[in-house]
Short mmCIF file of C-alpha atoms in Angstrom, two decimals:
data_model
loop_
_atom_site.label_atom_id
_atom_site.label_comp_id
_atom_site.label_asym_id
_atom_site.label_seq_id
_atom_site.Cartn_x
_atom_site.Cartn_y
_atom_site.Cartn_z
CA MET P 1 0.00 0.00 0.00
CA PRO P 2 1.56 3.36 -0.97
CA LYS P 3 2.19 5.91 1.77
CA SER P 4 0.51 9.25 1.69
CA LEU P 5 2.50 12.46 1.36
CA ALA P 6 1.91 13.34 5.01
CA GLN P 7 3.33 10.02 6.19
CA THR P 8 6.49 10.39 4.12
CA ALA P 9 6.99 14.05 5.01
CA LEU P 10 6.66 13.53 8.78
CA PRO P 11 10.16 12.08 9.34
CA ILE P 12 11.68 14.87 7.21
CA VAL P 13 9.94 17.55 9.28
CA GLN P 14 11.11 15.93 12.51
CA PHE P 15 14.66 15.74 11.19
CA LYS P 16 14.77 19.40 10.22
CA LYS P 17 13.59 20.57 13.63
CA LYS P 18 16.60 19.06 15.41
CA PRO P 19 19.56 21.45 15.65
CA SER P 20 22.81 20.04 14.43
CA ALA P 21 25.79 19.71 16.73
CA ALA P 22 27.98 21.58 14.26
CA LEU P 23 25.64 24.56 14.28
CA ALA P 24 25.56 24.64 18.07
CA TYR P 25 29.37 24.47 18.21
CA GLN P 26 29.71 27.26 15.64
CA THR P 27 27.26 29.47 17.55
CA ALA P 28 29.10 28.88 20.82
CA THR P 29 32.45 29.60 19.17
CA ASP P 30 31.13 32.82 17.64
CA ARG P 31 29.74 33.88 21.02
CA LYS P 32 33.09 33.20 22.71
CA ALA P 33 34.93 35.23 20.09
CA LEU P 34 32.47 38.10 20.49
CA ASN P 35 32.91 38.03 24.28
CA LEU P 36 36.69 38.08 23.95
CA VAL P 37 36.67 41.05 21.57
CA LEU P 38 34.12 42.98 23.64
CA GLY P 39 36.06 42.27 26.84
CA GLY P 40 39.32 43.48 25.33
CA ILE P 41 37.71 46.67 24.08
CA LEU P 42 36.16 47.35 27.48
CA VAL P 43 39.44 46.78 29.35
CA VAL P 44 41.35 49.15 27.08
CA GLY P 45 38.46 51.64 27.13
CA GLY P 46 38.33 51.53 30.93
CA VAL P 47 42.03 52.26 31.26
CA VAL P 48 41.85 55.13 28.75
CA THR P 49 38.71 56.56 30.36
CA GLY P 50 40.31 56.39 33.80
CA LEU P 51 43.41 58.19 32.59
CA LEU P 52 41.41 60.87 30.79
CA LEU P 53 39.18 61.58 33.78
CA GLY P 54 42.01 61.45 36.29
CA GLY P 55 41.82 61.55 40.06
CA TRP P 56 39.50 59.47 42.20
CA LEU P 57 36.70 59.72 39.66
CA GLY P 58 38.97 58.27 36.98
CA ILE P 59 40.02 55.42 39.25
CA GLY P 60 36.42 54.56 40.13
CA VAL P 61 34.95 54.82 36.64
CA GLY P 62 37.94 53.09 35.04
CA ALA P 63 37.80 50.25 37.57
CA LEU P 64 34.11 49.64 36.89
CA ILE P 65 34.62 49.55 33.12
CA VAL P 66 37.68 47.30 33.47
CA LEU P 67 35.71 45.00 35.79
CA LEU P 68 33.00 44.69 33.15
CA GLY P 69 35.68 44.01 30.53
CA TYR P 70 37.23 41.31 32.71
CA TYR P 71 33.82 39.70 32.99
CA PHE P 72 33.44 39.42 29.22
CA LEU P 73 37.04 38.25 28.76
CA ILE P 74 36.67 35.46 31.30
CA LEU P 75 33.21 34.64 29.95
CA GLY P 76 34.78 34.11 26.54
CA MET P 77 37.55 31.96 27.99
CA GLY P 78 35.93 30.25 30.94
CA GLY P 79 32.21 29.88 30.47
CA PRO P 80 28.98 31.00 32.11
CA HIS P 81 30.28 30.92 35.71
CA ALA P 82 32.97 33.47 35.02
CA TRP P 83 31.66 36.06 37.46
CA THR P 84 33.13 34.21 40.44
CA GLU P 85 36.58 34.34 38.85
CA ILE P 86 36.14 38.04 38.15
CA PHE P 87 35.29 38.96 41.71
CA GLN P 88 38.11 36.82 43.08
CA GLU P 89 40.58 38.47 40.70
CA PHE P 90 39.34 42.01 41.20
CA PHE P 91 39.04 41.92 44.97
CA ASN P 92 42.04 39.57 45.40
CA LEU P 93 40.26 37.13 47.67
#
């Protein structure tokens, strides 16, 4: 007995809904690269901003921007639990 079009198309539809492992790896790799670039830009921007502002205000604002940059750098290198590493590094615990 020949199969209907709906019966033959069902396995194809189910197959296309599953994400491929290669696509998930590529997306994760792209996200890590984006986090690394953003973190580097924020660290350099925080140092430059701190120097341009000068004084205690420059130290405070620069430290906050650098801390955010460290977060993105470690997120790109270490994974989603990077915030604990950042606070340990920044506050030297």
